[in-house]
Coordinates of C-alpha atoms in Angstrom, one line a residue:
Chain V
M10 CA 57.8 72.2 209.0
R11 CA 54.1 72.9 209.0
N12 CA 53.4 70.4 206.2
G13 CA 51.5 67.0 206.0
P14 CA 53.7 64.9 208.0
Q15 CA 54.2 67.7 210.7
R16 CA 50.1 67.8 211.3
H17 CA 49.9 64.0 211.4
R18 CA 52.5 64.3 214.3
D19 CA 50.8 66.9 216.1
T20 CA 47.5 64.9 216.2
E21 CA 49.6 61.8 217.4
V22 CA 51.0 64.4 220.3
T23 CA 47.4 65.3 220.9
K24 CA 46.5 61.4 221.3
I25 CA 48.7 60.8 223.9
W26 CA 48.4 63.7 225.5
R27 CA 44.9 63.2 225.9
S28 CA 45.4 59.7 227.3
L29 CA 48.0 60.8 229.7
C30 CA 45.2 63.2 231.1
L31 CA 42.6 60.5 230.9
C32 CA 44.8 58.1 232.9
V33 CA 44.9 60.7 235.8
S34 CA 41.4 61.3 235.7
V35 CA 40.6 57.3 235.4
A36 CA 43.1 57.1 238.4
C37 CA 41.0 59.8 240.4
G38 CA 38.1 57.7 240.3
I39 CA 39.9 54.8 242.4
A40 CA 40.7 55.3 246.1
A41 CA 44.4 54.9 245.7
A42 CA 44.7 57.8 243.0
A43 CA 44.0 60.5 245.7
Q44 CA 47.4 61.1 245.7
T45 CA 47.5 61.8 242.1
P46 CA 45.6 65.4 241.8
E47 CA 45.6 66.9 238.3
R48 CA 47.9 69.7 240.0
F49 CA 50.0 69.9 243.0
G50 CA 49.9 73.7 243.4
I51 CA 53.9 73.5 243.5
G52 CA 55.9 76.5 242.2
Q53 CA 55.1 80.0 241.4
P54 CA 53.4 81.8 238.6
A55 CA 56.3 83.1 236.2
P56 CA 57.0 86.8 236.4
P57 CA 56.7 88.4 232.7
E58 CA 60.0 90.3 233.2
L59 CA 61.8 87.0 234.0
I60 CA 60.1 85.3 230.6
A61 CA 61.1 88.2 228.8
A62 CA 64.8 88.1 229.9
L63 CA 65.2 84.5 229.5
D64 CA 63.5 84.1 226.3
I65 CA 66.0 84.9 224.1
D66 CA 65.5 82.1 221.1
V67 CA 64.8 82.8 217.7
R68 CA 62.7 80.7 215.3
P69 CA 63.0 80.2 211.6
D70 CA 59.8 82.2 211.2
G71 CA 61.6 85.1 213.1
T72 CA 59.7 84.8 216.1
G73 CA 62.0 86.3 218.9
L74 CA 64.1 88.7 216.8
P75 CA 64.6 92.0 218.4
P76 CA 64.1 95.3 216.6
G77 CA 67.1 96.4 215.1
R78 CA 69.3 96.5 212.2
G79 CA 72.7 95.9 210.2
T80 CA 74.5 95.4 207.0
A81 CA 77.7 93.5 206.2
R82 CA 79.6 96.6 205.8
E83 CA 79.0 97.4 209.0
G84 CA 79.3 93.9 210.5
A85 CA 82.9 93.9 209.3
Q86 CA 84.2 96.2 212.3
V87 CA 82.2 94.2 214.7
Y88 CA 83.8 90.9 213.2
A89 CA 87.3 92.4 213.3
R90 CA 86.9 93.5 217.0
H91 CA 85.0 90.6 218.1
C92 CA 85.3 87.4 216.3
A93 CA 88.2 87.5 214.0
A94 CA 90.4 86.6 216.7
C95 CA 89.4 82.7 216.9
H96 CA 87.3 82.4 213.7
G97 CA 90.2 84.0 211.3
A98 CA 90.3 87.6 209.6
K99 CA 87.9 86.7 207.1
G100 CA 86.0 83.8 208.8
E101 CA 88.4 81.2 207.4
G102 CA 88.6 79.7 210.9
G103 CA 91.6 79.5 213.4
S104 CA 91.4 78.3 217.1
A105 CA 87.8 78.0 216.6
D106 CA 85.5 76.7 213.6
S107 CA 85.5 78.3 210.1
L108 CA 82.6 80.2 209.5
V109 CA 83.0 81.2 205.7
G110 CA 83.2 78.7 202.8
P111 CA 80.5 79.0 199.9
E112 CA 82.3 76.1 198.2
P113 CA 81.5 73.8 196.8
K114 CA 79.0 76.4 195.0
G115 CA 75.3 75.1 194.4
M116 CA 76.5 71.6 196.3
A117 CA 76.7 70.3 199.8
P118 CA 80.0 69.6 201.1
F119 CA 79.2 65.8 201.1
G120 CA 77.4 63.5 198.9
P121 CA 77.8 61.8 195.4
A122 CA 78.1 65.2 193.5
Y123 CA 80.6 66.6 195.9
E124 CA 82.5 63.5 195.9
Q125 CA 83.0 64.0 192.4
W126 CA 83.6 67.8 192.1
R127 CA 86.5 67.3 195.1
S128 CA 88.1 64.2 193.4
G129 CA 91.4 64.4 195.1
R130 CA 91.3 67.9 196.5
P131 CA 91.3 68.3 200.1
D132 CA 88.0 68.4 201.7
V133 CA 86.1 71.8 202.3
S134 CA 84.8 72.6 205.8
F135 CA 81.2 72.4 206.8
T136 CA 80.3 76.2 207.2
I137 CA 77.3 78.8 207.1
G138 CA 77.5 78.8 203.3
N139 CA 77.4 75.5 202.9
Y140 CA 75.5 73.5 205.6
W141 CA 73.2 75.7 208.0
P142 CA 70.0 75.6 206.9
Y143 CA 68.5 78.9 208.6
A144 CA 69.8 82.4 208.9
T145 CA 67.9 83.0 212.2
T146 CA 70.1 80.4 213.7
I147 CA 73.0 82.4 213.3
F148 CA 71.4 85.3 214.9
D149 CA 70.1 83.0 218.0
Y150 CA 73.6 81.2 218.3
V151 CA 75.8 84.3 218.1
R152 CA 73.4 86.1 220.6
R153 CA 73.4 83.2 223.2
A154 CA 76.9 81.9 222.9
M155 CA 79.5 84.4 221.1
P156 CA 81.8 85.8 221.9
P157 CA 82.5 83.3 224.4
P158 CA 83.8 85.3 227.2
A159 CA 81.0 87.4 227.2
P160 CA 77.7 86.4 225.2
E161 CA 75.0 88.5 225.0
S162 CA 77.3 91.6 225.1
L163 CA 76.6 93.1 221.4
T164 CA 73.9 95.3 220.7
A165 CA 71.0 94.2 218.7
D166 CA 72.5 96.1 216.0
E167 CA 75.9 94.8 216.2
T168 CA 74.5 91.4 216.2
Y169 CA 72.1 92.2 212.8
S170 CA 75.4 93.3 211.2
V171 CA 77.8 90.6 212.3
V172 CA 75.2 88.1 210.7
A173 CA 75.0 90.1 207.9
W174 CA 78.7 90.0 207.1
L175 CA 79.1 86.2 207.6
L176 CA 76.0 85.9 205.1
A177 CA 77.8 88.4 202.6
Q178 CA 81.0 86.6 203.1
N179 CA 79.4 83.2 202.2
G180 CA 78.1 85.1 199.3
I181 CA 74.1 84.6 200.2
I182 CA 73.4 88.4 200.6
G183 CA 75.0 91.8 199.3
E184 CA 77.0 94.0 201.1
D185 CA 74.4 96.5 201.8
T186 CA 71.6 94.2 202.1
V187 CA 69.9 95.3 205.3
M188 CA 69.1 92.4 208.0
S189 CA 66.4 92.9 210.3
A190 CA 63.3 91.1 212.0
E191 CA 61.7 91.4 208.5
T192 CA 64.6 90.5 206.3
L193 CA 66.5 87.8 208.1
P194 CA 63.6 85.1 208.3
K195 CA 63.6 85.6 204.4
V196 CA 66.9 84.6 203.8
V197 CA 67.1 81.2 201.7
M198 CA 70.1 79.3 203.0
P199 CA 71.7 77.2 200.1
A200 CA 71.8 73.9 202.4
R201 CA 68.2 74.5 203.4
S202 CA 66.5 71.6 201.1
R203 CA 69.1 69.3 202.2
F204 CA 67.6 68.6 205.6
V205 CA 65.4 65.7 206.3
R206 CA 64.0 64.1 209.5
D207 CA 65.7 61.0 211.0
D208 CA 64.2 57.8 209.3
R209 CA 66.2 55.1 211.6
K210 CA 63.8 53.3 213.3
G211 CA 65.5 50.3 214.5
G212 CA 64.9 46.4 212.8
R213 CA 67.0 45.0 210.3
T214 CA 67.9 47.9 207.8
I215 CA 71.0 50.1 208.4
R216 CA 70.0 53.8 207.6
Chain H
M13 CA 103.3 23.9 263.2
R14 CA 106.4 25.4 264.0
E15 CA 108.1 24.5 260.7
R16 CA 105.2 26.4 259.0
K17 CA 105.3 29.5 261.4
K18 CA 109.2 29.8 260.6
R19 CA 108.6 29.8 256.8
Q20 CA 105.9 32.7 257.5
D21 CA 108.6 34.6 259.1
G22 CA 110.9 34.0 256.4
L23 CA 108.2 34.9 253.7
T24 CA 107.6 38.4 256.2
R25 CA 111.1 39.3 256.0
R26 CA 111.6 38.9 252.7
A27 CA 108.4 40.7 251.7
L28 CA 109.1 43.5 254.5
L29 CA 112.5 44.0 253.1
K30 CA 111.2 44.4 249.6
G31 CA 108.8 46.6 250.5
T32 CA 111.9 48.7 252.3
V33 CA 113.7 48.6 249.4
G34 CA 110.9 49.8 247.1
A35 CA 110.1 52.8 249.6
A36 CA 113.7 53.9 249.8
A37 CA 113.8 53.8 245.9
V38 CA 110.6 56.2 245.8
T39 CA 112.0 58.6 248.1
L40 CA 115.4 58.6 246.3
H41 CA 113.8 59.5 243.1
G42 CA 111.0 61.7 244.2
G43 CA 112.0 63.7 247.4
A44 CA 109.5 63.7 250.0
P45 CA 106.5 60.9 248.9
S46 CA 103.4 62.3 248.5
P47 CA 100.7 61.3 251.2
Q48 CA 99.1 59.0 248.5
A49 CA 102.4 57.4 247.6
S50 CA 103.0 56.9 251.4
A51 CA 99.6 54.9 251.7
A52 CA 100.5 52.9 249.0
Q53 CA 103.9 52.0 250.5
D54 CA 102.2 51.1 253.8
A55 CA 99.9 48.8 251.8
R56 CA 103.0 47.2 250.3
A57 CA 105.0 47.0 253.4
Q58 CA 101.9 44.9 254.9
S59 CA 101.8 42.6 251.7
P60 CA 102.0 39.4 253.1
P61 CA 98.9 37.5 252.5
G62 CA 96.4 37.6 255.1
A63 CA 98.4 39.6 257.5
P64 CA 96.2 41.7 259.8
S65 CA 96.2 45.3 259.0
R66 CA 97.6 47.6 261.7
Q67 CA 95.0 49.7 263.5
G68 CA 93.3 51.8 260.8
R69 CA 92.0 55.0 261.0
P70 CA 88.5 55.8 262.7
P71 CA 85.1 56.3 260.9
N72 CA 85.3 59.5 259.0
E73 CA 82.7 61.6 256.7
L74 CA 83.7 60.2 253.4
G75 CA 84.8 57.1 252.1
T76 CA 88.1 57.0 249.8
R77 CA 89.1 54.4 246.9
S78 CA 91.8 52.3 247.8
P79 CA 95.2 53.7 246.8
A80 CA 95.8 50.6 244.8
E81 CA 92.9 51.2 242.9
Q82 CA 92.7 54.7 241.1
P83 CA 90.7 54.7 237.7
K84 CA 90.8 58.0 236.1
R85 CA 88.7 59.7 233.6
L86 CA 90.5 60.9 230.0
P87 CA 90.2 64.4 229.7
S88 CA 90.5 66.7 226.5
P89 CA 89.7 70.5 226.1
T90 CA 86.1 69.8 225.4
S91 CA 85.4 66.2 227.2
S92 CA 86.4 63.7 229.5
R93 CA 85.8 59.9 229.2
T94 CA 84.8 57.1 231.5
P95 CA 87.5 54.2 232.0
L96 CA 85.2 51.5 230.4
Q97 CA 88.2 49.1 231.0
D98 CA 88.3 49.6 234.8
L99 CA 84.8 49.0 235.7
H100 CA 82.7 46.2 236.8
G101 CA 78.9 45.5 236.4
T102 CA 76.6 48.3 234.9
I103 CA 76.8 51.4 237.2
T104 CA 79.3 53.9 236.6
P105 CA 80.4 55.9 239.7
S106 CA 79.3 59.5 239.6
D107 CA 82.9 61.0 239.6
L108 CA 83.8 58.8 236.4
H109 CA 80.7 59.5 234.5
F110 CA 81.9 61.1 231.3
E111 CA 81.6 64.9 230.7
R112 CA 81.2 66.9 227.6
H113 CA 79.9 70.4 227.4
H114 CA 80.1 73.6 225.4
G115 CA 80.8 76.2 228.1
G116 CA 82.4 74.6 230.8
V117 CA 81.0 73.2 234.0
A118 CA 78.4 75.8 234.9
V119 CA 78.5 77.1 238.5
I120 CA 74.8 77.6 239.6
D121 CA 73.7 79.0 242.6
R122 CA 71.2 76.8 244.4
Q123 CA 69.2 79.7 246.2
S124 CA 68.6 81.6 243.0
Y125 CA 68.3 78.6 240.7
R126 CA 64.8 78.6 239.0
L127 CA 63.3 76.2 236.2
L128 CA 61.1 78.2 234.0
V129 CA 58.3 76.5 232.0
H130 CA 56.5 78.8 229.6
G131 CA 55.4 78.9 225.9
M132 CA 52.0 76.9 224.8
V133 CA 51.2 76.5 228.4
D134 CA 48.0 77.9 230.7
R135 CA 50.1 78.7 233.3
P136 CA 53.8 80.1 232.9
M137 CA 55.7 78.8 236.0
T138 CA 59.0 78.9 237.9
F139 CA 60.0 75.9 240.2
T140 CA 62.9 75.9 242.6
L141 CA 65.1 72.9 243.3
D142 CA 63.0 72.3 246.4
D143 CA 59.8 72.7 244.3
L144 CA 61.0 70.1 242.0
K145 CA 61.8 67.8 244.8
R146 CA 58.5 68.1 246.5
F147 CA 56.6 66.4 243.4
P148 CA 56.3 62.6 243.4
A149 CA 59.7 61.3 242.4
A150 CA 60.8 58.6 239.9
S151 CA 64.0 56.8 239.3
R152 CA 65.3 54.9 236.5
I153 CA 68.6 53.6 235.4
C154 CA 69.6 54.0 232.1
F155 CA 72.7 54.9 229.9
L156 CA 73.7 58.4 228.5
E157 CA 75.9 58.6 225.6
C158 CA 77.4 61.1 223.3
S159 CA 76.5 60.8 219.8
G160 CA 80.5 61.8 218.9
N161 CA 81.1 58.8 220.7
F162 CA 83.8 57.3 218.4
V163 CA 87.3 58.1 218.3
R164 CA 90.2 55.8 216.9
T165 CA 93.0 58.5 216.2
N166 CA 95.5 56.4 218.4
G167 CA 95.0 53.4 215.9
E168 CA 95.9 50.1 217.3
K169 CA 96.8 51.8 220.6
T170 CA 93.2 52.8 221.1
T171 CA 92.1 51.9 224.6
P172 CA 88.2 51.4 225.1
Q173 CA 88.1 54.5 227.1
A174 CA 89.4 56.5 224.2
L175 CA 87.4 54.4 221.6
C176 CA 83.8 54.9 223.2
G177 CA 84.0 56.4 226.9
L178 CA 81.5 59.0 226.1
T179 CA 78.9 56.6 227.5
S180 CA 78.2 56.1 231.3
Q181 CA 75.2 54.9 233.4
S182 CA 73.7 55.8 236.4
E183 CA 70.3 55.7 238.1
W184 CA 68.6 59.0 237.8
T185 CA 66.0 60.4 240.3
G186 CA 63.7 63.4 239.4
V187 CA 60.3 64.4 238.5
R188 CA 58.5 63.3 235.3
L189 CA 58.4 65.7 232.6
T190 CA 54.4 65.1 232.5
T191 CA 54.1 65.9 236.2
I192 CA 55.5 69.3 235.2
L193 CA 53.5 69.8 232.0
R194 CA 50.1 68.8 233.9
E195 CA 51.2 71.3 236.7
V196 CA 51.5 74.4 234.0
G197 CA 48.9 73.1 232.0
A198 CA 50.4 72.2 228.7
R199 CA 48.4 72.7 225.8
P200 CA 47.5 70.0 223.4
Q201 CA 48.9 71.8 220.4
A202 CA 52.3 71.7 222.1
S203 CA 54.3 69.3 220.0
W204 CA 58.0 70.3 220.6
F205 CA 59.7 71.8 223.4
L206 CA 62.9 74.0 223.8
A207 CA 65.1 72.8 226.7
E208 CA 67.9 75.5 227.5
G209 CA 70.5 75.4 230.0
Q210 CA 72.2 77.9 232.2
D211 CA 75.8 77.3 231.2
A212 CA 78.0 79.8 229.3
A213 CA 76.9 78.2 226.1
Q214 CA 73.0 78.6 227.1
M215 CA 72.8 75.1 225.3
T216 CA 69.7 74.6 223.6
R217 CA 67.8 71.7 221.9
S218 CA 64.3 71.2 220.5
I219 CA 62.8 67.9 221.7
P220 CA 60.0 66.2 219.9
L221 CA 57.3 66.2 222.8
K222 CA 55.6 62.7 221.4
D223 CA 58.9 60.8 221.6
V224 CA 60.0 61.5 225.1
L225 CA 56.4 61.8 227.1
E226 CA 56.7 58.5 228.7
E227 CA 60.2 58.7 229.9
A228 CA 61.3 62.0 230.3
M229 CA 62.2 63.4 233.5
I230 CA 64.1 66.2 235.2
A231 CA 66.5 64.8 237.1
Y232 CA 68.3 66.3 240.4
A233 CA 69.8 63.1 241.6
Q234 CA 72.3 60.7 240.2
N235 CA 73.1 57.5 242.0
G236 CA 71.8 58.6 245.3
E237 CA 72.9 62.0 245.5
A238 CA 72.6 65.4 244.4
L239 CA 73.6 65.6 240.6
R240 CA 77.3 66.6 240.4
P241 CA 78.2 70.1 238.7
E242 CA 79.8 68.3 235.7
Q243 CA 76.2 66.5 235.3
G244 CA 74.1 69.5 235.4
Y245 CA 73.5 70.5 239.1
P246 CA 71.1 71.6 239.9
A247 CA 68.8 69.8 237.5
R248 CA 69.0 68.5 233.9
L249 CA 66.8 66.9 231.4
L250 CA 67.0 63.2 231.3
L251 CA 65.8 61.4 227.9
P252 CA 66.6 57.7 228.3
G253 CA 68.0 56.7 225.0
F254 CA 68.4 60.0 223.4
E255 CA 71.9 61.4 222.5
G256 CA 73.6 63.1 225.3
N257 CA 73.5 66.5 223.9
S258 CA 69.6 66.7 224.2
N259 CA 69.6 65.7 227.7
V260 CA 70.3 69.4 228.7
K261 CA 72.3 70.4 231.8
W262 CA 71.9 73.0 234.3
L263 CA 68.2 73.3 233.1
R264 CA 67.1 76.6 233.0
R265 CA 63.9 76.9 230.6
L266 CA 61.5 75.0 229.1
E267 CA 59.8 76.4 226.2
L268 CA 56.5 74.7 224.6
A269 CA 55.9 75.1 220.9
D270 CA 54.4 73.8 218.0
Q271 CA 57.7 73.6 215.9
P272 CA 61.2 72.9 216.5
F273 CA 63.5 76.0 216.9
M274 CA 66.5 74.9 214.6
T275 CA 69.0 75.6 217.4
R276 CA 72.7 75.4 216.3
E277 CA 73.1 72.0 218.1
E278 CA 70.5 70.7 216.0
T279 CA 71.5 72.0 212.5
S280 CA 75.2 72.9 212.2
R281 CA 76.1 70.3 214.8
Y282 CA 74.4 66.9 215.6
T283 CA 73.1 66.4 212.3
E284 CA 74.4 63.7 209.9
P285 CA 75.3 64.3 206.5
L286 CA 74.5 60.9 204.4
A287 CA 76.1 59.3 201.4
E288 CA 73.2 60.0 198.8
G289 CA 73.5 64.0 199.6
S290 CA 70.8 64.6 202.4
A291 CA 71.4 65.7 205.9
R292 CA 69.6 63.7 208.8
Q293 CA 68.3 65.9 211.4
F294 CA 66.8 65.3 215.2
S295 CA 68.4 62.1 214.8
L296 CA 68.2 61.6 218.9
V297 CA 68.0 57.8 219.5
M298 CA 71.0 56.3 220.1
D299 CA 71.6 52.9 218.3
A300 CA 72.5 49.5 219.7
R301 CA 76.1 49.1 220.1
S302 CA 78.6 46.8 222.2
I303 CA 82.2 46.9 223.1
I304 CA 84.4 44.1 224.8
T305 CA 86.3 45.8 227.5
W306 CA 88.2 43.2 228.6
P307 CA 90.7 41.9 227.2
S308 CA 91.6 45.4 225.3
Y309 CA 94.5 47.6 224.4
P310 CA 97.1 47.9 226.4
Q311 CA 96.4 44.4 228.1
T312 CA 98.3 41.4 227.7
V313 CA 96.7 37.8 227.8
R314 CA 98.1 34.1 228.2
P315 CA 96.8 31.1 226.4
G316 CA 94.0 29.1 228.7
W317 CA 90.7 30.2 230.0
L318 CA 89.7 33.9 229.5
E319 CA 86.5 35.5 230.3
I320 CA 85.5 38.1 227.4
R321 CA 83.8 41.1 229.3
G322 CA 82.2 44.1 227.8
L323 CA 79.3 46.3 227.9
A324 CA 76.2 46.7 225.2
W325 CA 73.4 49.0 225.2
S326 CA 70.5 50.3 222.7
G327 CA 68.5 53.7 222.9
R328 CA 65.6 51.6 221.5
G329 CA 64.9 49.2 224.4
R330 CA 66.6 46.3 225.9
I331 CA 69.6 44.2 224.5
Q332 CA 68.3 41.1 223.4
R333 CA 71.5 39.2 222.3
V334 CA 75.3 40.0 222.4
E335 CA 77.3 37.9 220.1
I336 CA 81.3 37.4 220.2
S337 CA 83.5 35.7 217.5
T338 CA 86.9 34.8 218.5
D339 CA 87.9 33.9 215.0
R340 CA 87.7 37.3 213.3
G341 CA 84.1 37.3 212.5
G342 CA 83.8 33.7 211.2
T343 CA 81.6 32.1 213.8
W344 CA 79.5 33.9 216.5
K345 CA 78.4 32.7 219.9
A346 CA 76.1 34.1 222.3
A347 CA 77.6 35.7 225.6
E348 CA 75.9 35.6 228.8
L349 CA 73.7 38.8 229.7
Q350 CA 73.9 39.7 233.2
G351 CA 70.5 40.5 234.3
P352 CA 68.0 42.1 235.1
V353 CA 68.5 43.3 231.4
L354 CA 66.8 46.8 231.5
P355 CA 65.7 48.7 228.6
K356 CA 68.1 51.7 227.3
A357 CA 70.7 50.4 229.7
H358 CA 74.5 49.3 229.7
T359 CA 74.1 45.6 229.8
R360 CA 77.3 43.6 231.1
F361 CA 77.9 40.6 229.0
R362 CA 80.5 37.7 229.6
L363 CA 81.6 35.0 227.4
L364 CA 84.2 32.1 228.6
W365 CA 87.0 31.6 226.1
R366 CA 89.7 29.0 225.9
W367 CA 92.6 30.9 223.7
D368 CA 94.8 28.5 221.9
G369 CA 97.5 31.0 221.7
M370 CA 97.3 31.5 217.8
P371 CA 96.6 35.2 216.8
T372 CA 93.1 36.3 216.3
E373 CA 90.9 39.1 216.6
I374 CA 88.0 39.1 219.0
L375 CA 84.5 40.6 218.1
S376 CA 81.1 41.7 219.9
R377 CA 78.0 42.6 218.2
A378 CA 74.8 44.0 220.0
I379 CA 71.1 42.8 218.9
D380 CA 68.4 45.0 220.4
E381 CA 64.6 44.2 221.0
T382 CA 63.9 45.5 217.5
G383 CA 66.0 43.1 215.7
Y384 CA 68.7 45.8 214.9
V385 CA 71.9 44.5 214.5
Q386 CA 75.1 46.4 215.2
P387 CA 76.5 47.2 211.7
E388 CA 80.0 46.5 210.4
W389 CA 81.8 49.7 209.4
P390 CA 81.5 49.3 205.4
A391 CA 77.6 48.7 205.7
L392 CA 77.7 51.8 208.0
Q393 CA 79.8 53.8 205.7
A394 CA 77.7 52.7 202.9
V395 CA 74.7 54.6 204.0
R396 CA 76.4 57.3 206.1
G397 CA 79.1 58.8 203.8
R398 CA 82.7 59.8 204.6
R399 CA 81.6 63.0 206.1
T400 CA 79.6 61.8 209.4
R401 CA 80.8 62.5 212.6
Y402 CA 77.8 61.2 214.8
H403 CA 76.0 57.9 215.7
L404 CA 78.9 55.9 214.6
N405 CA 78.4 52.4 216.1
P406 CA 80.2 49.8 214.4
I407 CA 81.3 46.8 215.3
T408 CA 84.8 46.7 216.9
G409 CA 87.2 44.3 218.0
W410 CA 91.0 43.5 219.8
M411 CA 93.6 41.8 217.8
V412 CA 95.2 39.4 220.2
G413 CA 99.0 38.5 218.9
A414 CA 100.7 35.3 219.5
D415 CA 102.8 37.1 222.2
G416 CA 99.4 37.6 224.0
R417 CA 99.6 41.5 223.5
V418 CA 95.9 43.1 222.8
L419 CA 95.7 45.8 220.2
F420 CA 92.5 47.4 218.9
G421 CA 91.3 46.1 215.6
I422 CA 92.1 49.1 213.5
G423 CA 91.7 47.8 210.1
R424 CA 88.4 46.9 210.9
V425 CA 86.8 50.6 211.0
S426 CA 89.3 52.2 208.5
A427 CA 88.2 54.0 205.5

């Protein structure tokens, strides 16, 4: 994320941002723009407790991960109890998406290499093992949205352990590897390098 | 005079008789007729052309649709689609706007509703709905389309609604994002923000600030009235031209940052595996597209003059041209565009066509102001590969048979 093009992007944003601010200050100079103040004084300062309660997102660098820990061994029970009914006993899928599927190993479930590997076999599903680029996303998503009737009902330890179970079932970590705020962001997902930024930009070329 | 009056009387009696028979049949088959059915019967009973209505009901609080005109959305467990074939002009009635959500329609209490804006800002703040409405307001007309808007599982028996009913158009009103960003003192280093919903899915998307700064708004009204719950009441993010999912509904929180958050909806979902083996991410802009909404399945047409009608739109700006082929793509003719042609908006097109009664296929293709030409399915497949589910916008068409029956041109978009 913090590579060259990203930097470039940031400076562009800064430029646009400055020009917007400038528009406002230039406008302030002319009579009609008295109605466009820098600030309106509308709204309330956000209480820190409210921010803490709502700010549940987890970033790829681990920002937002709570204290706690868990292993796949511990996660098996959490999974069986809270997840298996919809996602299948082994994460193979049921009424809801399949979560486990390391195949095709070392490949994505699409593209030329995959098409050759598959040759005639039925397609494999897109899963955590073969498509998710960041392990932190699993924690973020499970905490905010799973299980659907009661999101945010698992404890931090339960969430770390069920995330560990999903990673282990997909062959990414071992049964006893501890997942925590330190270790989870360091997990390198198999599909990580597949992802590229949108390069469509209109014009004649179909991308 | 008298002669004519007599004939009219005769017509009236016959028509009335027919109406009575019809009503009797309904009663026989269905038991007690529903209020709606009996309203329809009344209308039928009064059907001689030009006959005055009997005294109607007095004025009331809410208007209604004619019992004879009852367009409906097409629901599935996760979405509900706009009946494109039943609509005219460019605005979608709010109750026919498509729906797509990941945790059901959220029920948000107006009194306790707050929008929290924090992260890379000088002053983290919350805003009530009334606060949002006190800021200077802005309105704009634009389309909203789900990037998964391409379903053809019914083969040649696919309607426009089933094919691509996950697009709708409204006039949205709200406060500009820049107004809010100034209020909280957004820092210049902020290059992305997270938008989060208050629904059961706590939907989250990362949005590149630079790409939306000029047009983004926090909308609290649609087509002149407060947002509907299905559209994100009390407030939603509106990003003209961007895929529907990123226009987060039931907007609860904006967090400014210097990097994207990589949520599930921008990694596992709403990304496109490509033919060459990489997966495209943050593909937010909707490419140009068009669809003929009439004639279409399941209609039947007769030889003679027909007006081909449809909609075209582009997330990159204005529709520049829509071309129609009535000979399976052999030749193309520019359709008339209904003005004003707005950027990032459904644009109505029309073309007169004299059908000679021979079987054919009619097609439309949109060209936007960047020069982008809506692609044929094979060209799209060549770059996207087999396994992409989002941003599929191929040229589609309708087969017109010698018997006048219109079927979806499934062959054109099959693998």
